[in-house]
Amino acid sequence: MLKIYYNTKSNADIDVKLQIKGSYCRAEVKQGSEEETPVITGLDVVENMLPYNSYVLIAKEGSVKIYRQISSSSFKWLDLNRLGVSIKMDFAKLGQLYGTRNIIQVDTGVMAAEEKDIIVRLFEVNKDKLVIDADQDYELLPFNSDDLVLGDHPRMTLWDSYSLSAGGYEFKANRKGFPLEGDFEVALQPDAGADYIEFTIQKYKGNFIEKLARDIDDEEVMVECSAGLCNNRRVRLQNGKGSFRLYPFGYTGAIKIKLGRKWYEVWNDYGLCLGGEG
């Protein structure tokens, strides 16, 4: 799935040649006409787009590095996940920190050989000034950037979710810790004779639309616990499912378990309760 949205509100005089092939994304940009001085140009590429990631093309004078070659460019790609995971800053503010304007944003979902989910939003590019070269069928659709103030970000449905199960209960919560399904008041505890609680991670399409159990649902899920100790903090899914053990060491009470991906550590945030020994 490749969807490309152009901003109906934009009146920017910017020409863009956008190439998306495999996990490669190239943007060639020119702002202004030949009669104007100066004409602002730029070229940059994302050499390998990662799954469940966000990239933004910003306007910024300087240089870019493409396959070890340094060249001048007034536009450059930022990997928002890599920048944002360490300082936990809002993606929009990251773009403002590094550049002056956000031109294009690319959000990826699953990126497997047989299936790639990509959403492109052109914030300052008109439909008639756009050239697209893609190796898969795509939809060209309108959007209005004013709607983003109250509307949902594409990541909310593009990025898949992970439920958490233990003791016969399944829990579903969003990235802000809001419970969507399950009894979050139940006190989980180890089975009789065990010193750990077995947790199962289940992958779902988007915002818990449907279970996913494909061969391509095999990414690593990062696990963060506020109490006790996990035996595996990087759970490799197999057909959308994986598991880990939590050793509470006698702890009882409220606990936070957060599930995410390497470059976006918290996507599903679970506030659970641990009981006594089994």
PDB file of C-alpha atoms in Angstrom:
ATOM      1  CA  MET A   1       0.000   0.000   0.000  1.00  0.00           C
ATOM      2  CA  LEU A   2       1.356   3.393  -1.020  1.00  0.00           C
ATOM      3  CA  LYS A   3      -0.762   6.489  -0.410  1.00  0.00           C
ATOM      4  CA  ILE A   4       0.452   9.966  -1.352  1.00  0.00           C
ATOM      5  CA  TYR A   5      -1.456  12.975   0.022  1.00  0.00           C
ATOM      6  CA  TYR A   6      -1.072  16.500  -1.379  1.00  0.00           C
ATOM      7  CA  ASN A   7      -2.006  19.547   0.700  1.00  0.00           C
ATOM      8  CA  THR A   8      -4.928  21.435  -0.826  1.00  0.00           C
ATOM      9  CA  LYS A   9      -4.060  24.440   1.337  1.00  0.00           C
ATOM     10  CA  SER A  10      -0.536  24.824  -0.049  1.00  0.00           C
ATOM     11  CA  ASN A  11       0.305  27.473  -2.642  1.00  0.00           C
ATOM     12  CA  ALA A  12       4.084  26.978  -2.451  1.00  0.00           C
ATOM     13  CA  ASP A  13       6.055  27.313  -5.675  1.00  0.00           C
ATOM     14  CA  ILE A  14       7.962  24.049  -5.229  1.00  0.00           C
ATOM     15  CA  ASP A  15       8.626  21.326  -7.795  1.00  0.00           C
ATOM     16  CA  VAL A  16       9.288  17.839  -6.461  1.00  0.00           C
ATOM     17  CA  LYS A  17      10.425  14.625  -8.106  1.00  0.00           C
ATOM     18  CA  LEU A  18       9.723  11.834  -5.631  1.00  0.00           C
ATOM     19  CA  GLN A  19      11.052   8.328  -6.188  1.00  0.00           C
ATOM     20  CA  ILE A  20      10.032   5.414  -3.966  1.00  0.00           C
ATOM     21  CA  LYS A  21      11.373   2.009  -4.908  1.00  0.00           C
ATOM     22  CA  GLY A  22      11.681  -0.800  -2.414  1.00  0.00           C
ATOM     23  CA  SER A  23      12.913   0.805   0.798  1.00  0.00           C
ATOM     24  CA  TYR A  24      14.657   3.623  -1.119  1.00  0.00           C
ATOM     25  CA  CYS A  25      13.206   7.141  -1.152  1.00  0.00           C
ATOM     26  CA  ARG A  26      14.662  10.021  -3.189  1.00  0.00           C
ATOM     27  CA  ALA A  27      13.433  13.616  -3.273  1.00  0.00           C
ATOM     28  CA  GLU A  28      14.664  16.204  -5.766  1.00  0.00           C
ATOM     29  CA  VAL A  29      13.336  19.691  -5.013  1.00  0.00           C
ATOM     30  CA  LYS A  30      13.370  23.041  -6.766  1.00  0.00           C
ATOM     31  CA  GLN A  31      11.817  26.195  -5.349  1.00  0.00           C
ATOM     32  CA  GLY A  32      11.235  29.218  -7.557  1.00  0.00           C
ATOM     33  CA  SER A  33      11.360  29.785 -11.310  1.00  0.00           C
ATOM     34  CA  GLU A  34      14.341  30.360 -13.560  1.00  0.00           C
ATOM     35  CA  GLU A  35      13.451  34.065 -13.718  1.00  0.00           C
ATOM     36  CA  GLU A  36      13.849  34.368  -9.954  1.00  0.00           C
ATOM     37  CA  THR A  37      17.136  34.737  -8.079  1.00  0.00           C
ATOM     38  CA  PRO A  38      18.069  32.643  -6.354  1.00  0.00           C
ATOM     39  CA  VAL A  39      16.450  29.365  -7.303  1.00  0.00           C
ATOM     40  CA  ILE A  40      16.640  27.043  -4.297  1.00  0.00           C
ATOM     41  CA  THR A  41      17.397  23.413  -5.071  1.00  0.00           C
ATOM     42  CA  GLY A  42      18.166  20.252  -3.190  1.00  0.00           C
ATOM     43  CA  LEU A  43      18.486  16.490  -3.437  1.00  0.00           C
ATOM     44  CA  ASP A  44      18.527  13.920  -0.661  1.00  0.00           C
ATOM     45  CA  VAL A  45      17.691  10.251  -0.233  1.00  0.00           C
ATOM     46  CA  VAL A  46      16.648   7.837   2.482  1.00  0.00           C
ATOM     47  CA  GLU A  47      18.820   4.901   1.547  1.00  0.00           C
ATOM     48  CA  ASN A  48      16.862   2.306   3.509  1.00  0.00           C
ATOM     49  CA  MET A  49      13.479   3.159   5.013  1.00  0.00           C
ATOM     50  CA  LEU A  50      12.884   1.135   8.166  1.00  0.00           C
ATOM     51  CA  PRO A  51       9.511  -0.335   9.160  1.00  0.00           C
ATOM     52  CA  TYR A  52       7.308   1.654  11.548  1.00  0.00           C
ATOM     53  CA  ASN A  53       9.374   4.784  11.041  1.00  0.00           C
ATOM     54  CA  SER A  54       8.851   8.449  10.174  1.00  0.00           C
ATOM     55  CA  TYR A  55      10.961  10.676   7.934  1.00  0.00           C
ATOM     56  CA  VAL A  56      10.565  14.374   7.139  1.00  0.00           C
ATOM     57  CA  LEU A  57      12.128  16.427   4.349  1.00  0.00           C
ATOM     58  CA  ILE A  58      13.008  19.839   5.769  1.00  0.00           C
ATOM     59  CA  ALA A  59      14.180  23.085   4.209  1.00  0.00           C
ATOM     60  CA  LYS A  60      17.650  23.891   5.507  1.00  0.00           C
ATOM     61  CA  GLU A  61      20.738  25.363   3.863  1.00  0.00           C
ATOM     62  CA  GLY A  62      23.749  23.094   4.138  1.00  0.00           C
ATOM     63  CA  SER A  63      24.898  19.723   2.891  1.00  0.00           C
ATOM     64  CA  VAL A  64      23.761  16.096   2.794  1.00  0.00           C
ATOM     65  CA  LYS A  65      25.579  12.777   2.740  1.00  0.00           C
ATOM     66  CA  ILE A  66      24.386  10.284   0.102  1.00  0.00           C
ATOM     67  CA  TYR A  67      26.247   6.993  -0.105  1.00  0.00           C
ATOM     68  CA  ARG A  68      29.341   8.589   1.528  1.00  0.00           C
ATOM     69  CA  GLN A  69      29.292  11.490  -0.940  1.00  0.00           C
ATOM     70  CA  ILE A  70      28.868  14.972   0.554  1.00  0.00           C
ATOM     71  CA  SER A  71      27.039  17.544  -1.565  1.00  0.00           C
ATOM     72  CA  SER A  72      25.284  20.859  -0.986  1.00  0.00           C
ATOM     73  CA  SER A  73      21.516  20.820  -0.663  1.00  0.00           C
ATOM     74  CA  SER A  74      18.861  23.177   0.668  1.00  0.00           C
ATOM     75  CA  PHE A  75      16.612  20.253   1.569  1.00  0.00           C
ATOM     76  CA  LYS A  76      17.437  17.190   3.664  1.00  0.00           C
ATOM     77  CA  TRP A  77      15.731  14.126   5.159  1.00  0.00           C
ATOM     78  CA  LEU A  78      15.519  13.658   8.929  1.00  0.00           C
ATOM     79  CA  ASP A  79      14.960  10.270  10.555  1.00  0.00           C
ATOM     80  CA  LEU A  80      12.453  11.343  13.203  1.00  0.00           C
ATOM     81  CA  ASN A  81      12.473   8.049  15.086  1.00  0.00           C
ATOM     82  CA  ARG A  82      16.237   7.985  15.588  1.00  0.00           C
ATOM     83  CA  LEU A  83      16.268  11.628  16.670  1.00  0.00           C
ATOM     84  CA  GLY A  84      13.161  11.476  18.822  1.00  0.00           C
ATOM     85  CA  VAL A  85      13.718   8.230  20.714  1.00  0.00           C
ATOM     86  CA  SER A  86      16.559   9.648  22.820  1.00  0.00           C
ATOM     87  CA  ILE A  87      15.023  12.997  23.796  1.00  0.00           C
ATOM     88  CA  LYS A  88      11.325  12.042  23.539  1.00  0.00           C
ATOM     89  CA  MET A  89      10.491  15.251  21.691  1.00  0.00           C
ATOM     90  CA  ASP A  90       7.388  15.776  19.580  1.00  0.00           C
ATOM     91  CA  PHE A  91       8.125  15.010  15.930  1.00  0.00           C
ATOM     92  CA  ALA A  92       6.800  18.375  14.737  1.00  0.00           C
ATOM     93  CA  LYS A  93       9.150  20.197  17.108  1.00  0.00           C
ATOM     94  CA  LEU A  94      12.075  18.139  15.841  1.00  0.00           C
ATOM     95  CA  GLY A  95      11.490  19.442  12.335  1.00  0.00           C
ATOM     96  CA  GLN A  96      11.374  23.002  13.654  1.00  0.00           C
ATOM     97  CA  LEU A  97      14.574  22.445  15.617  1.00  0.00           C
ATOM     98  CA  TYR A  98      16.614  21.243  12.627  1.00  0.00           C
ATOM     99  CA  GLY A  99      15.064  23.226   9.771  1.00  0.00           C
ATOM    100  CA  THR A 100      12.704  26.029   8.807  1.00  0.00           C
ATOM    101  CA  ARG A 101       9.837  24.146   7.115  1.00  0.00           C
ATOM    102  CA  ASN A 102       8.552  20.616   6.711  1.00  0.00           C
ATOM    103  CA  ILE A 103       8.134  19.868   3.002  1.00  0.00           C
ATOM    104  CA  ILE A 104       7.317  16.142   2.926  1.00  0.00           C
ATOM    105  CA  GLN A 105       6.702  13.507   5.580  1.00  0.00           C
ATOM    106  CA  VAL A 106       6.923   9.764   4.985  1.00  0.00           C
ATOM    107  CA  ASP A 107       5.532   7.264   7.494  1.00  0.00           C
ATOM    108  CA  THR A 108       6.148   3.558   7.042  1.00  0.00           C
ATOM    109  CA  GLY A 109       4.327   0.540   8.428  1.00  0.00           C
ATOM    110  CA  VAL A 110       5.373  -3.008   7.660  1.00  0.00           C
ATOM    111  CA  MET A 111       8.246  -3.067   5.134  1.00  0.00           C
ATOM    112  CA  ALA A 112       8.599  -6.628   3.870  1.00  0.00           C
ATOM    113  CA  ALA A 113       9.548  -7.838   0.403  1.00  0.00           C
ATOM    114  CA  GLU A 114       5.975  -8.866  -0.375  1.00  0.00           C
ATOM    115  CA  GLU A 115       4.205  -5.977   1.342  1.00  0.00           C
ATOM    116  CA  LYS A 116       5.116  -2.354   2.066  1.00  0.00           C
ATOM    117  CA  ASP A 117       2.786   0.117   3.765  1.00  0.00           C
ATOM    118  CA  ILE A 118       3.831   3.737   3.178  1.00  0.00           C
ATOM    119  CA  ILE A 119       1.988   7.035   3.630  1.00  0.00           C
ATOM    120  CA  VAL A 120       3.469  10.207   2.118  1.00  0.00           C
ATOM    121  CA  ARG A 121       2.152  13.668   2.953  1.00  0.00           C
ATOM    122  CA  LEU A 122       3.220  16.627   0.811  1.00  0.00           C
ATOM    123  CA  PHE A 123       2.861  19.695   3.024  1.00  0.00           C
ATOM    124  CA  GLU A 124       4.249  22.302   0.614  1.00  0.00           C
ATOM    125  CA  VAL A 125       3.863  20.674  -2.774  1.00  0.00           C
ATOM    126  CA  ASN A 126       1.043  21.264  -5.235  1.00  0.00           C
ATOM    127  CA  LYS A 127      -0.409  18.357  -7.187  1.00  0.00           C
ATOM    128  CA  ASP A 128       0.555  19.833 -10.570  1.00  0.00           C
ATOM    129  CA  LYS A 129       4.199  20.300  -9.505  1.00  0.00           C
ATOM    130  CA  LEU A 130       4.736  16.708  -8.463  1.00  0.00           C
ATOM    131  CA  VAL A 131       6.402  13.864 -10.365  1.00  0.00           C
ATOM    132  CA  ILE A 132       6.182  10.395  -8.824  1.00  0.00           C
ATOM    133  CA  ASP A 133       8.280   7.379  -9.734  1.00  0.00           C
ATOM    134  CA  ALA A 134       7.242   4.309  -7.731  1.00  0.00           C
ATOM    135  CA  ASP A 135       7.634   0.571  -8.124  1.00  0.00           C
ATOM    136  CA  GLN A 136       4.144  -0.146  -6.765  1.00  0.00           C
ATOM    137  CA  ASP A 137       0.650   1.138  -7.440  1.00  0.00           C
ATOM    138  CA  TYR A 138      -0.254   4.226  -5.445  1.00  0.00           C
ATOM    139  CA  GLU A 139      -3.201   6.470  -4.635  1.00  0.00           C
ATOM    140  CA  LEU A 140      -2.877  10.246  -4.987  1.00  0.00           C
ATOM    141  CA  LEU A 141      -5.268  11.836  -2.497  1.00  0.00           C
ATOM    142  CA  PRO A 142      -6.019  15.334  -1.117  1.00  0.00           C
ATOM    143  CA  PHE A 143      -5.721  16.490   2.491  1.00  0.00           C
ATOM    144  CA  ASN A 144      -5.852  19.823   4.313  1.00  0.00           C
ATOM    145  CA  SER A 145      -3.125  20.527   6.853  1.00  0.00           C
ATOM    146  CA  ASP A 146      -5.601  22.497   8.987  1.00  0.00           C
ATOM    147  CA  ASP A 147      -7.337  19.216   9.804  1.00  0.00           C
ATOM    148  CA  LEU A 148      -4.217  17.965  11.595  1.00  0.00           C
ATOM    149  CA  VAL A 149      -4.914  20.220  14.576  1.00  0.00           C
ATOM    150  CA  LEU A 150      -7.741  17.988  15.786  1.00  0.00           C
ATOM    151  CA  GLY A 151      -7.376  14.945  13.518  1.00  0.00           C
ATOM    152  CA  ASP A 152      -5.396  11.764  14.038  1.00  0.00           C
ATOM    153  CA  HIS A 153      -1.901  11.335  12.695  1.00  0.00           C
ATOM    154  CA  PRO A 154      -1.521   8.601  10.034  1.00  0.00           C
ATOM    155  CA  ARG A 155       0.760   6.706  12.415  1.00  0.00           C
ATOM    156  CA  MET A 156      -2.217   5.998  14.675  1.00  0.00           C
ATOM    157  CA  THR A 157      -3.628   3.577  12.109  1.00  0.00           C
ATOM    158  CA  LEU A 158      -0.540   2.799  10.033  1.00  0.00           C
ATOM    159  CA  TRP A 159       1.570   1.533  12.922  1.00  0.00           C
ATOM    160  CA  ASP A 160       0.455  -1.815  14.310  1.00  0.00           C
ATOM    161  CA  SER A 161      -0.318  -2.452  17.992  1.00  0.00           C
ATOM    162  CA  TYR A 162       0.581  -5.092  20.560  1.00  0.00           C
ATOM    163  CA  SER A 163      -1.696  -6.590  23.198  1.00  0.00           C
ATOM    164  CA  LEU A 164      -0.418  -8.143  26.413  1.00  0.00           C
ATOM    165  CA  SER A 165      -1.802 -11.345  27.949  1.00  0.00           C
ATOM    166  CA  ALA A 166      -1.149 -13.166  31.243  1.00  0.00           C
ATOM    167  CA  GLY A 167      -3.094 -15.492  33.556  1.00  0.00           C
ATOM    168  CA  GLY A 168      -5.857 -15.981  31.018  1.00  0.00           C
ATOM    169  CA  TYR A 169      -6.462 -12.234  30.597  1.00  0.00           C
ATOM    170  CA  GLU A 170      -5.749 -10.110  27.516  1.00  0.00           C
ATOM    171  CA  PHE A 171      -5.138  -6.378  27.787  1.00  0.00           C
ATOM    172  CA  LYS A 172      -5.195  -3.680  25.117  1.00  0.00           C
ATOM    173  CA  ALA A 173      -4.005  -0.114  25.702  1.00  0.00           C
ATOM    174  CA  ASN A 174      -2.808   2.756  23.520  1.00  0.00           C
ATOM    175  CA  ARG A 175       0.488   4.647  23.568  1.00  0.00           C
ATOM    176  CA  LYS A 176      -0.748   7.006  26.298  1.00  0.00           C
ATOM    177  CA  GLY A 177      -1.697   4.174  28.635  1.00  0.00           C
ATOM    178  CA  PHE A 178      -5.447   4.495  28.080  1.00  0.00           C
ATOM    179  CA  PRO A 179      -7.133   1.059  28.533  1.00  0.00           C
ATOM    180  CA  LEU A 180      -9.056  -0.052  25.464  1.00  0.00           C
ATOM    181  CA  GLU A 181     -10.007  -3.606  26.437  1.00  0.00           C
ATOM    182  CA  GLY A 182      -9.445  -5.950  29.391  1.00  0.00           C
ATOM    183  CA  ASP A 183      -9.771  -5.939  33.179  1.00  0.00           C
ATOM    184  CA  PHE A 184      -6.887  -3.739  34.305  1.00  0.00           C
ATOM    185  CA  GLU A 185      -7.908  -4.104  37.964  1.00  0.00           C
ATOM    186  CA  VAL A 186      -7.117  -7.822  38.138  1.00  0.00           C
ATOM    187  CA  ALA A 187      -4.067  -8.749  40.219  1.00  0.00           C
ATOM    188  CA  LEU A 188      -1.727 -10.926  38.175  1.00  0.00           C
ATOM    189  CA  GLN A 189       0.432 -13.436  39.982  1.00  0.00           C
ATOM    190  CA  PRO A 190       2.760 -16.342  39.226  1.00  0.00           C
ATOM    191  CA  ASP A 191       1.274 -19.798  38.766  1.00  0.00           C
ATOM    192  CA  ALA A 192       1.556 -22.173  41.707  1.00  0.00           C
ATOM    193  CA  GLY A 193       5.171 -23.207  42.208  1.00  0.00           C
ATOM    194  CA  ALA A 194       6.528 -20.610  39.736  1.00  0.00           C
ATOM    195  CA  ASP A 195       8.512 -17.479  40.518  1.00  0.00           C
ATOM    196  CA  TYR A 196       7.600 -15.654  37.311  1.00  0.00           C
ATOM    197  CA  ILE A 197       4.577 -14.499  35.312  1.00  0.00           C
ATOM    198  CA  GLU A 198       4.431 -15.538  31.663  1.00  0.00           C
ATOM    199  CA  PHE A 199       3.357 -12.677  29.371  1.00  0.00           C
ATOM    200  CA  THR A 200       2.336 -13.104  25.729  1.00  0.00           C
ATOM    201  CA  ILE A 201       2.564 -10.337  23.122  1.00  0.00           C
ATOM    202  CA  GLN A 202       0.058 -10.442  20.235  1.00  0.00           C
ATOM    203  CA  LYS A 203       0.368  -8.176  17.216  1.00  0.00           C
ATOM    204  CA  TYR A 204      -2.733  -6.443  15.797  1.00  0.00           C
ATOM    205  CA  LYS A 205      -3.367  -4.467  12.636  1.00  0.00           C
ATOM    206  CA  GLY A 206      -3.375  -0.719  13.298  1.00  0.00           C
ATOM    207  CA  ASN A 207      -5.263   0.264  16.429  1.00  0.00           C
ATOM    208  CA  PHE A 208      -6.276  -3.310  17.376  1.00  0.00           C
ATOM    209  CA  ILE A 209      -8.356  -3.861  14.258  1.00  0.00           C
ATOM    210  CA  GLU A 210      -7.516  -7.544  13.761  1.00  0.00           C
ATOM    211  CA  LYS A 211      -4.914 -10.103  14.818  1.00  0.00           C
ATOM    212  CA  LEU A 212      -1.880 -10.471  12.576  1.00  0.00           C
ATOM    213  CA  ALA A 213      -0.195 -13.842  12.160  1.00  0.00           C
ATOM    214  CA  ARG A 214       1.676 -13.532   8.873  1.00  0.00           C
ATOM    215  CA  ASP A 215       5.245 -14.641   8.266  1.00  0.00           C
ATOM    216  CA  ILE A 216       6.188 -10.959   7.892  1.00  0.00           C
ATOM    217  CA  ASP A 217       4.945 -10.180  11.412  1.00  0.00           C
ATOM    218  CA  ASP A 218       8.338 -11.043  12.846  1.00  0.00           C
ATOM    219  CA  GLU A 219       9.763  -7.775  14.183  1.00  0.00           C
ATOM    220  CA  GLU A 220      11.417  -7.290  17.560  1.00  0.00           C
ATOM    221  CA  VAL A 221       9.291  -5.762  20.303  1.00  0.00           C
ATOM    222  CA  MET A 222      11.058  -3.816  23.043  1.00  0.00           C
ATOM    223  CA  VAL A 223       9.830  -4.500  26.592  1.00  0.00           C
ATOM    224  CA  GLU A 224      10.254  -2.094  29.501  1.00  0.00           C
ATOM    225  CA  CYS A 225       9.070  -2.942  33.048  1.00  0.00           C
ATOM    226  CA  SER A 226       8.950  -0.576  36.027  1.00  0.00           C
ATOM    227  CA  ALA A 227       9.365  -3.375  38.591  1.00  0.00           C
ATOM    228  CA  GLY A 228      10.873  -6.849  38.713  1.00  0.00           C
ATOM    229  CA  LEU A 229      13.051  -8.227  35.945  1.00  0.00           C
ATOM    230  CA  CYS A 230      12.217  -9.433  32.416  1.00  0.00           C
ATOM    231  CA  ASN A 231      14.112 -12.404  31.041  1.00  0.00           C
ATOM    232  CA  ASN A 232      13.917 -10.891  27.534  1.00  0.00           C
ATOM    233  CA  ARG A 233      13.623  -7.205  26.705  1.00  0.00           C
ATOM    234  CA  ARG A 234      13.836  -7.733  22.922  1.00  0.00           C
ATOM    235  CA  VAL A 235      11.101 -10.198  22.010  1.00  0.00           C
ATOM    236  CA  ARG A 236      11.271 -11.520  18.446  1.00  0.00           C
ATOM    237  CA  LEU A 237       7.750 -12.200  17.202  1.00  0.00           C
ATOM    238  CA  GLN A 238       6.928 -15.311  15.209  1.00  0.00           C
ATOM    239  CA  ASN A 239       3.766 -15.020  13.140  1.00  0.00           C
ATOM    240  CA  GLY A 240       2.709 -12.055  15.238  1.00  0.00           C
ATOM    241  CA  LYS A 241       3.243 -13.608  18.660  1.00  0.00           C
ATOM    242  CA  GLY A 242       6.009 -13.700  21.269  1.00  0.00           C
ATOM    243  CA  SER A 243       6.467 -14.113  25.021  1.00  0.00           C
ATOM    244  CA  PHE A 244       8.641 -13.123  27.962  1.00  0.00           C
ATOM    245  CA  ARG A 245       8.806 -13.850  31.668  1.00  0.00           C
ATOM    246  CA  LEU A 246       8.551 -11.266  34.419  1.00  0.00           C
ATOM    247  CA  TYR A 247      10.187 -12.112  37.737  1.00  0.00           C
ATOM    248  CA  PRO A 248       8.545  -9.852  40.372  1.00  0.00           C
ATOM    249  CA  PHE A 249      10.881 -10.884  43.259  1.00  0.00           C
ATOM    250  CA  GLY A 250       8.045 -10.575  45.754  1.00  0.00           C
ATOM    251  CA  TYR A 251       6.884  -7.167  44.513  1.00  0.00           C
ATOM    252  CA  THR A 252       3.131  -6.502  44.579  1.00  0.00           C
ATOM    253  CA  GLY A 253       1.191  -3.468  43.447  1.00  0.00           C
ATOM    254  CA  ALA A 254       1.058  -1.232  40.370  1.00  0.00           C
ATOM    255  CA  ILE A 255       3.457  -1.863  37.496  1.00  0.00           C
ATOM    256  CA  LYS A 256       4.067  -0.306  34.098  1.00  0.00           C
ATOM    257  CA  ILE A 257       4.918  -2.514  31.139  1.00  0.00           C
ATOM    258  CA  LYS A 258       5.675  -0.670  27.914  1.00  0.00           C
ATOM    259  CA  LEU A 259       5.890  -2.239  24.465  1.00  0.00           C
ATOM    260  CA  GLY A 260       7.468  -0.614  21.440  1.00  0.00           C
ATOM    261  CA  ARG A 261      10.113  -0.849  18.748  1.00  0.00           C
ATOM    262  CA  LYS A 262      13.809  -0.060  18.703  1.00  0.00           C
ATOM    263  CA  TRP A 263      13.417   3.472  17.404  1.00  0.00           C
ATOM    264  CA  TYR A 264      10.048   4.145  19.053  1.00  0.00           C
ATOM    265  CA  GLU A 265      10.340   2.498  22.439  1.00  0.00           C
ATOM    266  CA  VAL A 266       6.800   3.031  23.741  1.00  0.00           C
ATOM    267  CA  TRP A 267       3.835   2.368  21.480  1.00  0.00           C
ATOM    268  CA  ASN A 268       1.524   0.448  23.845  1.00  0.00           C
ATOM    269  CA  ASP A 269       1.659   1.433  27.524  1.00  0.00           C
ATOM    270  CA  TYR A 270       0.166  -0.953  30.107  1.00  0.00           C
ATOM    271  CA  GLY A 271      -0.627  -0.034  33.706  1.00  0.00           C
ATOM    272  CA  LEU A 272      -1.215  -3.380  35.426  1.00  0.00           C
ATOM    273  CA  CYS A 273      -1.323  -4.803  38.951  1.00  0.00           C
ATOM    274  CA  LEU A 274       0.737  -7.629  40.445  1.00  0.00           C
ATOM    275  CA  GLY A 275      -0.595  -9.786  43.273  1.00  0.00           C
ATOM    276  CA  GLY A 276       1.102 -12.210  45.658  1.00  0.00           C
ATOM    277  CA  GLU A 277       2.855 -15.513  45.077  1.00  0.00           C
ATOM    278  CA  GLY A 278       1.036 -18.329  43.266  1.00  0.00           C
TER     279      GLY A 278
END
